[in-house]
Amino acid sequence: MSTITEIFGSMVFNYTVMKERLPKDTYRELQETIRRGHRLDINVASIIANSMKDWAIEKGATHYTHWFQPMTGITAEKHDSFISPTADGNIIMEFSGKELIQGEPDASSFPSGGLRTTFEARGYTAWDPTSYAFIKDGVLCIPTAFCSYGGEALDKKTPLLRSMEAINRQALRILKLFGNDTVTNVKTTVGPEQEYFLIDRGMFEKRKDLIYTGRTLYGARPPKGQELEDHYFGFIKPRVAAFMKDLDQELWKLGILAKTEHNEAAPSQHELAPIFTTANISADHNQLTMETMQKVARRHNLVCLLHEKPFAGVNGSGKHNNWSLCTDTGVNLLEPGETPCENAQFLLFLCSVIKAVDEYQDLLRISIASASNDHRLGANEAPPAIVSIFLGTELNDILESIEKSTTYDAKAKEQLKVGVHVLPRFFKDTTDRNRTSPFAFTGNKFEFRMLGASASISDANTVLNTAVAQELKQFADTLEKADDFGKALNELIKKVIREHKRIIFNGNGYEQAWIEEAEKRGLLNLKSAPDCIPYLLKEKNIDLFESHRVLSKTEIHSRYEVMLESYCKMLNIEALTMIDMTRKDILPAVSAFSKELSETALLKKKINPENECGYEENLVKRISELSSAMYVKVGELESAMSEVKKITDAADSARFYRDTVFATMKWIRAYADELESMTDKKYWPYPSYGEILFSVM
Ligand code: ADP
Ligand code: MG
């Protein structure tokens, strides 16, 4: 049995391995290339490739792949073996520098939102040397960006990397203004907390809806749900504990800092939190975590569900994206400082986030939008669809006193040179855990809580980085010109608080009163994906992405198309699955049950015409009503499905899916769930919610 330190990162070609295996010059050149963000020299690449290959073969790898993150939000890979024939009929194991730095997956079926019809049909992948290569299932995986031949990003990683550069550029300008010349790099750090369900594989395989759509389209409420909250942080059942142990080992091998695992609010729901790291690595790691969870679950005869809402009426699964900025000198820029100057700098960065979240509410909402996440947001278990910031009362009071130029604390009333108050150290621990806030300051980082469990974290962080970069740019533009820095800084902070405090809300986000209040404040409430996606094309948003060179107008249009297309596809699959389940399983099952009831009633009457048959007769009547209504609605759903094919505009199509297809599905579900509650268990074709949710011991 190896120790954790031996296991950790054992399947990763990290700096330690590189230092050990690469010639000194090559190692230095690679470091230099990464630091400057330049393209890697082919000769250097060849040496690295060879060393990587030897290392991988020693670890049992036979193949390599360029691992990338297409716009589907999951990861893609195509395996090539290292073998290469020799003239004498033998083989050698080869991996060239060219193969390391660039690949050409035949990837024409990945969504491109029209990009590849105007450019080359095939895209290419390019190594991102800032994330480590690793071995997964005997395959050496090279993390790559995926682009078209015209250079357009076809993936989620490229914009994320570009947004990290953008925020780095602007943050450095701000730091310079505060007299900090030693910092050469500012990185975004992210720690995503991942929720998931774990259910028995046997149960899963009996449910077409889970198999095809990831969520249950039918299911009556179980007698016991999560009302007792006895699962939350509760005792971890042996089967689950064995899974978690195995999962940790697998993640550690990949160098993923899996740290805490616990039960969540709903039965069978759990959470995994990693230790935070640089945003792009964190995005890679989160993808690997999701994939590994599903793989390890299978080994334990379990299935890991990452859908945002697998069970109606039971809490869904999200992902909390903890986000901050860190300098290469190790300073967290969202950590309130010890000195007044550090505090002023902290407040300026805080203000950049406040302004960014207010001005780009729509983009943040879009960055987490999907058909599956629509089930969660605003359902009083996840944050509402309205974006707002929670700061906690302490920090809120401080901002208010700055705005009004009053002294926050009589004891700390030194009005300092920079015009900013001393921040009391205690507020960090008093930020209460307001679970209803979509965007909460938690002491030294922001926690964006609207992400769905299955989402790639890249989109949310790309938006966050770019929007904050934009505000920092404006701040730097103003402050660099100022004659009196302290005065200008003070005015700037005040102005931001005054103009953007509407986005700050410290109350209960689940209350109806907040929805009304938010409307009065002019905040957006974009309830569904089709409502918010069109905002992507707003001029201010295109300007934002273009001016920071994160996405071009063409790339934004392609993303817009892909998002709407995925929304429609998801609903299309759900509707087809529902039709299939209803026609082939549910209607025949209740019909058979009715037959049994009718025959029983007839028999009872035959024995004695005086016999009461209330149970049988009433039930047959109700089942008949419900199944007839259901049959009619399924017909309507089918017509809607042919109707939607005639719509050519993607946004119109998405709205039709939501308003007509999904609305009809809700009716059908209501009939089915009532039928389930009255049908003999032996006739009902699927395991019940109770059986699924309480099956793992
Ligand atoms: P909890 O919320 O359970 O008390 P923490 O607040 O320590 O736990 O962290 C929650 C998540 O936030 C973890 O994944 C952690 O690594 C991450 N995190 C902590 N500090 C930062 C930071 N500076 N930047 C990004 N993520 C962070
Ligand atoms: Mg959290």
XYZ file of C-alpha atoms and ligand atoms in Angstrom:
725
model
C 0.000 0.000 0.000
C 1.528 3.260 -1.110
C 1.242 6.405 0.922
C -0.812 9.354 -0.236
C 2.308 11.357 -0.985
C 3.529 8.568 -3.255
C 0.185 8.286 -4.996
C -0.405 12.001 -5.365
C 0.350 13.167 -8.902
C 1.914 9.812 -9.787
C 0.149 9.888 -13.157
C 1.057 13.495 -13.913
C 3.951 14.811 -15.951
C 4.451 17.730 -13.596
C 7.338 20.078 -12.904
C 9.001 17.632 -10.543
C 9.003 14.927 -13.207
C 10.090 17.387 -15.875
C 12.936 18.667 -13.741
C 14.055 15.121 -13.139
C 13.827 13.951 -16.734
C 14.410 16.899 -19.025
C 17.824 18.292 -19.878
C 18.380 21.478 -17.870
C 18.244 23.727 -20.954
C 15.013 22.222 -22.180
C 13.390 22.585 -18.789
C 14.477 26.203 -18.594
C 13.221 26.927 -22.107
C 9.856 25.405 -21.353
C 9.531 27.504 -18.190
C 10.482 30.596 -20.129
C 7.974 29.847 -22.894
C 5.212 29.360 -20.343
C 6.123 32.519 -18.489
C 6.096 34.611 -21.649
C 3.125 32.806 -23.146
C 5.050 32.160 -26.354
C 4.827 29.303 -28.820
C 7.067 26.376 -28.029
C 10.056 25.812 -30.286
C 9.724 22.554 -32.225
C 13.154 21.289 -31.203
C 12.345 21.837 -27.541
C 8.982 20.188 -28.076
C 10.648 17.103 -29.570
C 12.839 16.619 -26.519
C 9.865 17.058 -24.185
C 7.734 14.690 -26.284
C 10.349 11.991 -26.161
C 10.781 12.305 -22.440
C 7.009 12.332 -21.914
C 6.650 9.186 -24.013
C 9.338 7.286 -22.074
C 7.747 8.304 -18.805
C 4.269 7.299 -20.041
C 5.450 3.910 -21.306
C 7.092 3.189 -17.952
C 3.695 3.887 -16.401
C 2.053 1.407 -18.737
C 0.653 3.790 -21.345
C 0.406 2.638 -24.954
C -1.512 5.497 -26.528
C -1.646 9.259 -26.441
C -4.420 11.729 -27.060
C -4.972 15.439 -27.356
C -7.493 16.003 -24.624
C -9.790 18.980 -25.202
C -13.022 20.631 -24.148
C -15.355 21.233 -27.075
C -18.388 23.456 -26.738
C -20.502 20.486 -25.676
C -19.105 21.158 -22.206
C -17.610 17.709 -21.786
C -14.192 16.509 -22.819
C -13.091 14.800 -25.995
C -10.205 12.548 -26.886
C -9.102 10.406 -29.784
C -6.474 7.796 -29.034
C -3.401 7.224 -31.199
C -0.883 4.589 -30.283
C 2.814 5.346 -29.946
C 3.713 2.511 -32.293
C 5.450 3.253 -35.522
C 6.630 0.616 -38.049
C 10.308 0.214 -38.901
C 11.815 -0.853 -42.218
C 12.674 -4.322 -40.889
C 9.067 -5.093 -40.050
C 9.278 -4.307 -36.355
C 7.837 -1.419 -34.412
C 9.245 1.337 -32.284
C 7.413 3.552 -29.842
C 7.423 7.110 -31.099
C 6.013 10.461 -30.127
C 7.262 13.546 -31.926
C 7.385 17.180 -30.932
C 4.919 17.950 -33.674
C 2.509 15.379 -32.290
C 2.871 16.963 -28.883
C 2.207 20.556 -29.850
C -0.407 20.149 -32.528
C -3.059 17.635 -33.436
C -5.808 17.363 -35.995
C -8.679 15.403 -34.592
C -11.246 14.597 -37.208
C -13.608 16.619 -35.145
C -16.089 17.864 -37.666
C -19.025 16.621 -35.608
C -18.317 18.819 -32.618
C -20.592 21.832 -32.443
C -19.116 24.924 -34.010
C -22.194 27.121 -34.277
C -21.584 27.550 -37.990
C -17.892 28.421 -37.643
C -16.665 25.488 -39.648
C -18.975 25.981 -42.570
C -17.128 29.171 -43.397
C -13.673 27.941 -42.523
C -11.884 24.622 -42.728
C -14.027 21.649 -41.890
C -11.485 20.291 -39.441
C -10.172 21.962 -36.362
C -6.808 21.543 -34.743
C -5.704 21.099 -31.156
C -2.702 22.839 -29.608
C -0.936 21.900 -26.382
C -1.569 24.183 -23.420
C 1.781 23.820 -21.642
C 0.372 25.572 -18.561
C -1.555 22.419 -17.670
C 0.207 19.161 -17.105
C -0.033 16.070 -19.268
C -1.360 13.031 -17.418
C -2.112 9.329 -17.858
C -5.657 8.103 -17.728
C -6.625 4.489 -18.513
C -3.293 3.758 -20.178
C -3.475 6.839 -22.358
C -1.128 9.816 -22.184
C -3.451 12.839 -22.258
C -2.132 16.149 -23.542
C -4.377 19.038 -22.437
C -5.039 21.144 -25.507
C -6.997 24.066 -26.883
C -9.230 23.352 -29.873
C -9.420 25.902 -32.704
C -10.528 26.219 -36.300
C -7.964 26.837 -39.007
C -9.030 30.454 -39.046
C -7.924 30.598 -35.409
C -11.461 30.746 -33.980
C -11.873 29.032 -30.641
C -14.013 25.913 -30.882
C -13.655 25.023 -27.220
C -14.163 26.301 -23.708
C -10.523 26.421 -22.758
C -9.218 28.998 -25.243
C -11.497 31.834 -24.066
C -10.716 30.953 -20.452
C -6.983 31.261 -21.079
C -7.525 34.528 -22.945
C -9.644 35.911 -20.101
C -6.916 35.026 -17.613
C -4.475 37.042 -19.685
C -6.916 39.947 -19.789
C -7.389 40.106 -16.034
C -3.663 39.671 -15.479
C -2.894 42.680 -17.716
C -5.323 44.957 -15.895
C -4.629 43.758 -12.359
C -0.926 44.454 -12.855
C -1.731 48.060 -13.787
C -3.680 48.469 -10.559
C -0.939 46.927 -8.458
C 1.582 49.296 -10.010
C -0.569 52.227 -8.948
C -0.275 51.013 -5.381
C 3.471 50.980 -5.789
C 3.797 47.267 -6.226
C 6.452 46.509 -8.827
C 7.539 43.075 -7.683
C 4.460 41.219 -8.888
C 4.844 40.009 -12.477
C 1.754 37.865 -12.767
C -1.778 37.742 -11.337
C -3.668 34.483 -11.653
C -7.317 33.657 -11.164
C -7.747 30.907 -8.596
C -10.764 28.630 -8.509
C -12.030 25.895 -6.221
C -15.266 24.288 -7.444
C -17.365 22.341 -4.938
C -19.082 19.535 -6.823
C -22.440 18.025 -5.880
C -23.689 14.691 -7.199
C -26.098 11.829 -6.612
C -25.061 8.246 -6.207
C -27.664 5.599 -6.955
C -27.726 1.868 -7.399
C -26.803 0.746 -10.894
C -29.597 -1.817 -11.025
C -32.180 0.889 -10.345
C -30.612 3.174 -12.917
C -30.762 0.545 -15.628
C -34.495 0.135 -15.155
C -35.109 3.820 -15.923
C -34.990 4.867 -19.578
C -35.363 8.489 -18.500
C -32.186 8.389 -16.409
C -30.346 6.524 -19.146
C -31.314 8.862 -21.971
C -31.747 12.217 -20.251
C -29.897 12.015 -16.925
C -33.030 12.919 -14.992
C -36.292 11.219 -14.062
C -39.140 12.424 -16.261
C -41.617 10.652 -14.005
C -41.768 9.815 -10.324
C -44.305 10.332 -7.546
C -43.038 11.818 -4.277
C -41.749 9.230 -1.805
C -43.291 9.075 1.688
C -39.984 10.355 3.021
C -37.997 12.983 1.203
C -35.355 15.233 2.652
C -37.630 16.935 5.161
C -35.859 15.441 8.130
C -32.529 16.772 6.857
C -31.048 13.692 8.484
C -28.808 13.020 5.520
C -26.973 16.348 5.541
C -23.412 15.849 6.825
C -24.718 12.588 8.226
C -23.103 9.206 8.580
C -21.662 8.057 5.259
C -22.958 4.623 4.325
C -20.371 1.871 3.777
C -20.957 1.527 0.026
C -20.660 5.265 -0.428
C -17.603 5.445 1.807
C -15.910 2.745 -0.274
C -16.709 4.716 -3.420
C -15.342 7.947 -1.936
C -12.135 6.270 -0.838
C -11.584 4.806 -4.276
C -12.462 8.130 -5.916
C -9.952 10.036 -3.780
C -7.201 7.611 -4.773
C -7.966 7.983 -8.476
C -8.128 11.761 -8.234
C -4.913 11.980 -6.242
C -3.102 9.956 -8.909
C -4.132 12.657 -11.369
C -2.821 15.342 -9.052
C -6.317 16.556 -8.194
C -6.524 18.011 -4.720
C -9.716 16.287 -3.586
C -10.081 17.379 0.004
C -13.470 16.982 1.597
C -16.359 14.695 0.899
C -19.640 14.769 2.716
C -23.333 14.041 2.370
C -25.539 16.787 1.010
C -29.112 17.824 1.806
C -30.988 15.277 -0.295
C -30.911 11.530 0.284
C -28.194 9.922 -1.891
C -26.656 13.338 -2.559
C -23.003 14.074 -1.811
C -20.373 16.717 -2.358
C -16.690 16.795 -3.168
C -14.547 19.887 -2.611
C -11.039 20.237 -3.993
C -8.354 22.631 -2.821
C -8.344 25.594 -5.158
C -5.805 26.081 -7.916
C -5.218 28.202 -11.049
C -8.460 28.613 -13.014
C -7.532 26.697 -16.179
C -6.082 23.800 -14.210
C -9.109 23.847 -11.976
C -11.343 23.630 -15.054
C -9.357 20.628 -16.344
C -9.493 19.039 -12.919
C -13.202 19.552 -12.539
C -13.811 17.827 -15.886
C -11.591 14.958 -14.794
C -13.351 14.815 -11.441
C -16.746 14.475 -13.070
C -15.479 11.806 -15.424
C -13.685 9.895 -12.671
C -16.748 10.019 -10.427
C -18.788 8.326 -13.117
C -16.149 5.733 -13.837
C -15.443 4.844 -10.216
C -19.176 4.652 -9.451
C -19.590 1.952 -12.117
C -16.870 -0.098 -10.433
C -18.947 -0.064 -7.262
C -22.129 -0.983 -9.085
C -23.345 2.532 -8.598
C -24.195 5.326 -10.993
C -23.134 8.903 -10.399
C -25.727 11.426 -11.554
C -24.446 14.879 -12.383
C -27.699 16.231 -13.785
C -28.856 19.455 -12.141
C -32.233 18.010 -11.205
C -32.426 14.232 -11.347
C -35.482 14.043 -9.067
C -38.387 16.499 -8.960
C -39.195 17.695 -5.458
C -35.737 16.751 -4.192
C -32.827 19.225 -4.068
C -30.865 19.386 -7.271
C -27.098 19.468 -7.699
C -24.974 22.529 -8.267
C -21.412 23.583 -8.212
C -20.036 26.420 -6.104
C -17.337 28.254 -8.001
C -14.998 29.817 -5.423
C -13.026 32.508 -7.188
C -10.222 34.865 -6.298
C -7.071 36.536 -7.621
C -3.594 35.642 -6.518
C -0.232 37.272 -7.282
C 2.887 35.305 -8.130
C 4.219 36.573 -4.813
C 1.470 34.615 -3.098
C -0.903 37.426 -2.118
C -4.656 36.880 -2.369
C -5.987 40.185 -3.692
C -9.405 39.615 -2.132
C -7.924 39.159 1.307
C -8.517 42.263 3.426
C -5.088 43.551 4.372
C -3.243 44.380 7.561
C -2.395 47.935 6.612
C -4.569 50.836 5.416
C -2.876 50.774 2.037
C -3.549 47.075 1.598
C -7.120 47.682 2.658
C -7.549 50.396 0.058
C -6.227 48.018 -2.570
C -8.563 45.286 -1.332
C -11.521 47.670 -1.507
C -10.662 48.627 -5.055
C -10.563 44.987 -6.155
C -13.791 44.386 -4.257
C -15.360 47.323 -6.089
C -14.214 45.943 -9.423
C -16.166 42.756 -8.712
C -19.247 44.663 -7.522
C -19.289 46.797 -10.648
C -18.577 43.831 -12.913
C -21.394 41.737 -11.462
C -23.829 44.629 -11.754
C -22.936 45.586 -15.313
C -22.659 42.033 -16.589
C -25.472 40.313 -14.695
C -26.755 39.038 -18.008
C -23.453 37.438 -18.981
C -23.077 35.741 -15.623
C -26.583 34.382 -15.955
C -25.821 33.166 -19.482
C -22.566 31.557 -18.387
C -24.498 29.073 -16.268
C -27.576 28.659 -18.490
C -28.714 25.255 -19.691
C -31.928 23.301 -20.048
C -30.992 21.252 -17.008
C -30.051 24.204 -14.787
C -33.433 25.830 -15.493
C -34.941 23.220 -13.184
C -32.903 24.464 -10.243
C -32.613 28.222 -10.362
C -35.346 29.992 -8.512
C -36.754 26.738 -7.180
C -36.004 27.689 -3.552
C -33.146 25.272 -3.192
C -30.664 27.004 -5.455
C -30.102 30.722 -5.863
C -32.810 32.604 -7.746
C -32.257 33.477 -11.401
C -31.613 37.074 -10.278
C -27.908 37.817 -9.919
C -26.971 39.704 -6.734
C -24.027 39.925 -4.344
C -23.946 39.012 -0.672
C -21.300 40.859 1.310
C -22.413 40.232 4.865
C -23.535 42.983 7.192
C -20.063 43.926 8.399
C -18.575 44.648 5.001
C -21.826 46.156 3.850
C -21.740 48.649 6.738
C -18.188 49.555 5.857
C -19.119 50.275 2.257
C -22.092 52.327 3.386
C -19.972 54.420 5.688
C -17.474 55.022 2.898
C -20.248 56.106 0.586
C -21.652 58.513 3.162
C -18.212 59.623 4.363
C -19.091 58.715 7.918
C -16.725 56.941 10.226
C -17.442 53.258 10.365
C -16.049 52.595 13.782
C -15.430 55.281 16.378
C -12.479 53.328 17.733
C -10.810 53.109 14.360
C -11.496 56.578 13.150
C -8.116 57.315 11.652
C -8.972 58.815 8.309
C -6.010 57.649 6.375
C -3.973 59.139 3.659
C -5.741 57.078 1.059
C -9.063 58.091 2.503
C -10.067 54.583 3.358
C -10.995 53.191 6.714
C -9.150 50.525 8.545
C -11.074 47.341 8.010
C -11.722 45.466 11.171
C -10.221 41.996 11.020
C -13.252 40.299 12.435
C -15.669 40.579 9.553
C -13.997 37.729 7.770
C -15.322 35.225 10.243
C -18.722 36.796 10.573
C -19.685 36.527 6.917
C -22.527 34.188 7.573
C -23.220 31.413 5.151
C -26.093 32.911 3.250
C -26.974 29.927 1.091
C -29.581 31.820 -0.878
C -27.163 34.241 -2.486
C -25.979 33.575 -6.014
C -22.718 35.440 -5.519
C -21.345 35.620 -2.008
C -18.217 37.131 -0.545
C -16.858 34.538 1.864
C -13.994 36.261 3.611
C -11.262 36.205 0.976
C -12.975 34.970 -2.176
C -16.262 35.132 -4.022
C -18.452 32.108 -4.313
C -20.557 31.992 -7.494
C -23.296 29.510 -6.706
C -25.487 29.446 -9.771
C -23.498 26.854 -11.680
C -25.148 23.547 -12.413
C -23.483 20.315 -11.352
C -22.861 19.111 -14.899
C -21.570 22.416 -16.272
C -18.033 23.139 -17.326
C -16.729 25.855 -15.024
C -14.899 27.487 -17.927
C -17.759 29.699 -19.117
C -18.506 31.201 -15.715
C -14.850 31.965 -15.059
C -14.313 33.372 -18.542
C -17.138 35.856 -17.971
C -16.046 36.691 -14.459
C -12.424 37.286 -15.460
C -13.304 39.376 -18.485
C -15.900 41.507 -16.713
C -13.572 42.201 -13.787
C -10.712 42.919 -16.227
C -12.927 45.525 -17.862
C -13.613 47.297 -14.549
C -9.963 47.181 -13.527
C -9.090 48.680 -16.891
C -11.482 51.581 -16.332
C -10.151 52.092 -12.810
C -6.565 52.078 -14.034
C -7.401 54.505 -16.846
C -8.835 56.951 -14.307
C -6.259 56.528 -11.569
C -3.208 56.619 -13.824
C -4.255 60.105 -14.920
C -4.974 61.407 -11.412
C -2.787 64.099 -9.845
C -3.794 63.157 -6.335
C -3.963 59.358 -6.216
C -5.445 59.144 -2.714
C -8.226 61.556 -3.511
C -9.022 60.000 -6.862
C -9.089 56.562 -5.311
C -11.438 57.658 -2.587
C -13.782 59.273 -5.092
C -13.675 56.256 -7.357
C -14.574 53.835 -4.584
C -17.428 56.074 -3.474
C -18.723 56.402 -7.002
C -18.728 52.659 -7.577
C -20.569 52.017 -4.317
C -23.121 54.715 -5.085
C -23.765 53.559 -8.627
C -23.687 49.816 -8.125
C -24.950 49.140 -4.629
C -28.253 47.970 -6.105
C -26.554 44.650 -6.866
C -25.786 44.082 -3.171
C -28.413 42.112 -1.309
C -27.793 40.520 2.051
C -31.277 39.153 2.702
C -33.084 35.937 1.859
C -32.984 35.347 -1.886
C -35.793 32.782 -1.721
C -38.447 35.278 -0.666
C -41.029 36.676 -3.030
C -40.301 40.098 -1.519
C -36.789 39.968 -3.007
C -38.124 39.313 -6.481
C -40.266 42.425 -6.214
C -37.462 44.442 -4.668
C -35.018 43.327 -7.358
C -37.452 44.446 -10.018
C -37.694 47.881 -8.374
C -33.914 48.069 -8.387
C -33.906 47.306 -12.088
C -32.056 44.008 -11.753
C -32.590 41.378 -14.392
C -34.653 38.299 -13.682
C -33.985 36.019 -16.624
C -35.908 32.949 -15.622
C -34.955 30.483 -18.312
C -32.174 29.735 -20.758
C -34.182 30.959 -23.794
C -34.800 34.223 -21.888
C -31.151 34.938 -21.199
C -29.176 33.525 -24.144
C -30.223 36.319 -26.573
C -28.527 38.848 -24.253
C -25.209 37.391 -25.362
C -25.501 39.343 -28.595
C -25.997 42.724 -26.899
C -23.544 45.290 -28.138
C -22.059 45.970 -24.698
C -21.288 42.269 -24.328
C -19.721 41.898 -27.751
C -17.667 45.029 -27.009
C -16.510 43.572 -23.728
C -15.263 40.304 -25.201
C -13.761 41.923 -28.271
C -11.952 44.719 -26.462
C -10.217 42.238 -24.161
C -9.549 39.833 -27.052
C -11.395 37.022 -25.303
C -13.958 36.274 -28.011
C -14.502 37.801 -31.426
C -17.934 38.714 -32.706
C -17.895 35.595 -34.899
C -16.973 33.409 -31.939
C -19.743 34.931 -29.836
C -22.282 34.223 -32.554
C -21.129 30.643 -32.767
C -21.483 30.230 -29.007
C -24.949 31.722 -29.130
C -25.988 29.161 -31.735
C -24.422 26.270 -29.847
C -26.146 27.196 -26.584
C -29.586 27.402 -28.163
C -28.982 24.251 -30.131
C -28.010 22.301 -26.997
C -31.083 23.587 -25.206
C -33.353 22.409 -28.027
C -31.580 19.068 -28.361
C -31.951 18.334 -24.662
C -35.666 19.023 -24.709
C -36.061 17.057 -27.890
C -34.489 13.975 -26.309
C -36.587 14.381 -23.181
C -39.817 14.656 -25.144
C -39.019 11.619 -27.269
C -38.101 9.617 -24.178
C -41.321 10.630 -22.505
C -43.393 9.590 -25.496
C -41.634 6.245 -25.600
C -42.061 5.586 -21.873
C -45.700 6.584 -21.925
C -46.743 4.603 -24.954
C -44.661 1.498 -24.383
C -44.611 1.176 -20.612
C -46.975 3.334 -18.605
C -50.219 3.192 -20.590
C -49.982 -0.595 -21.117
C -49.177 -1.070 -17.407
C -52.150 0.875 -16.102
C -54.372 -0.727 -18.678
C -53.380 -4.181 -17.424
C -53.952 -3.097 -13.846
C -57.431 -1.800 -14.785
C -58.171 -5.112 -16.389
C -57.312 -6.919 -13.189
C -59.460 -4.523 -11.159
C -62.396 -4.872 -13.557
C -62.180 -8.641 -13.579
C -62.047 -8.684 -9.791
C -65.137 -6.477 -9.603
C -67.017 -8.678 -12.063
C -66.051 -11.774 -10.126
C -67.153 -10.250 -6.847
C -70.522 -9.331 -8.374
C -70.859 -12.809 -9.821
C -70.361 -14.335 -6.417
C -72.884 -11.984 -4.958
C -74.513 -9.078 -6.837
C -74.797 -7.284 -3.475
C -70.994 -7.126 -3.064
C -69.467 -3.641 -2.793
C -66.794 -2.909 -5.399
C -66.023 0.711 -4.440
C -62.256 0.340 -4.521
C -62.140 -1.427 -7.867
C -64.814 0.640 -9.591
C -63.569 4.049 -8.463
C -60.009 3.193 -9.245
C -60.830 1.891 -12.706
C -62.768 5.080 -13.345
C -59.942 7.370 -12.197
C -57.247 5.381 -13.997
C -59.331 5.506 -17.112
C -59.738 9.293 -16.848
C -56.053 9.860 -16.237
C -54.803 7.512 -18.905
C -57.192 8.984 -21.471
C -56.045 12.496 -20.635
C -52.451 11.332 -20.809
C -53.036 9.675 -24.160
C -54.451 12.921 -25.557
C -51.523 14.969 -24.239
C -48.984 12.572 -25.683
C -50.679 13.108 -29.040
C -50.325 16.864 -28.509
C -46.689 16.437 -27.610
C -46.106 14.523 -30.825
C -47.725 17.273 -32.890
C -45.636 19.863 -31.083
C -42.542 17.860 -31.969
C -43.353 18.012 -35.653
C -44.373 21.661 -35.383
C -41.007 22.675 -33.897
C -39.142 21.233 -36.858
C -40.621 23.965 -39.049
C -39.064 26.753 -36.960
C -35.778 27.924 -38.439
C -34.610 30.576 -35.963
C -32.747 29.005 -33.037
C -34.100 31.424 -30.409
C -37.699 30.956 -31.617
C -37.195 27.243 -31.570
C -35.890 27.315 -27.976
C -38.869 29.371 -26.854
C -41.255 26.971 -28.549
C -39.603 24.053 -26.792
C -40.018 25.813 -23.467
C -43.546 27.151 -23.918
C -45.149 24.298 -25.812
C -43.075 21.116 -25.635
C -41.974 21.425 -22.024
C -45.359 22.778 -20.895
C -47.074 19.715 -22.375
C -44.529 17.420 -20.757
C -45.426 18.873 -17.364
C -49.046 17.883 -17.864
C -48.148 14.383 -18.896
C -45.928 14.029 -15.881
C -48.682 15.177 -13.543
C -51.030 12.472 -14.877
C -48.349 9.815 -14.672
C -47.329 10.682 -11.130
C -50.925 10.417 -9.959
C -51.252 7.106 -11.763
C -48.090 5.829 -10.089
C -49.486 6.649 -6.685
C -52.541 4.439 -7.263
C -51.135 1.575 -9.313
C -50.213 -1.783 -7.867
C -46.436 -1.898 -7.484
C -46.140 -5.062 -9.513
C -47.621 -3.329 -12.554
C -45.635 -0.066 -12.373
C -42.776 -0.392 -14.855
C -40.123 1.607 -12.996
C -38.479 1.703 -9.578
C -40.046 4.429 -7.440
C -38.317 7.510 -6.063
C -38.247 5.894 -2.642
C -36.550 2.793 -4.001
C -33.973 4.778 -5.955
C -33.157 7.343 -3.291
C -32.915 4.998 -0.356
C -31.347 2.013 -2.082
C -27.667 2.585 -1.415
C -26.697 1.248 1.972
P -16.054 25.825 3.271
O -16.865 26.706 2.354
O -16.484 24.385 3.231
O -15.842 26.369 4.634
P -13.676 26.937 2.228
O -14.352 28.231 2.361
O -12.342 26.768 2.869
O -14.600 25.763 2.680
O -13.478 26.571 0.711
C -14.458 26.165 -0.156
C -13.781 26.046 -1.500
O -13.198 27.307 -1.812
C -12.640 25.043 -1.548
O -12.689 24.350 -2.767
C -11.433 25.917 -1.460
O -10.290 25.345 -2.028
C -11.891 27.133 -2.240
N -11.072 28.320 -1.957
C -10.548 28.724 -0.789
N -9.786 29.817 -0.951
C -9.837 30.136 -2.280
C -9.234 31.144 -3.103
N -8.441 32.068 -2.602
N -9.500 31.125 -4.414
C -10.305 30.192 -4.944
N -10.884 29.228 -4.233
C -10.661 29.184 -2.922
Mg -19.481 26.563 -0.599
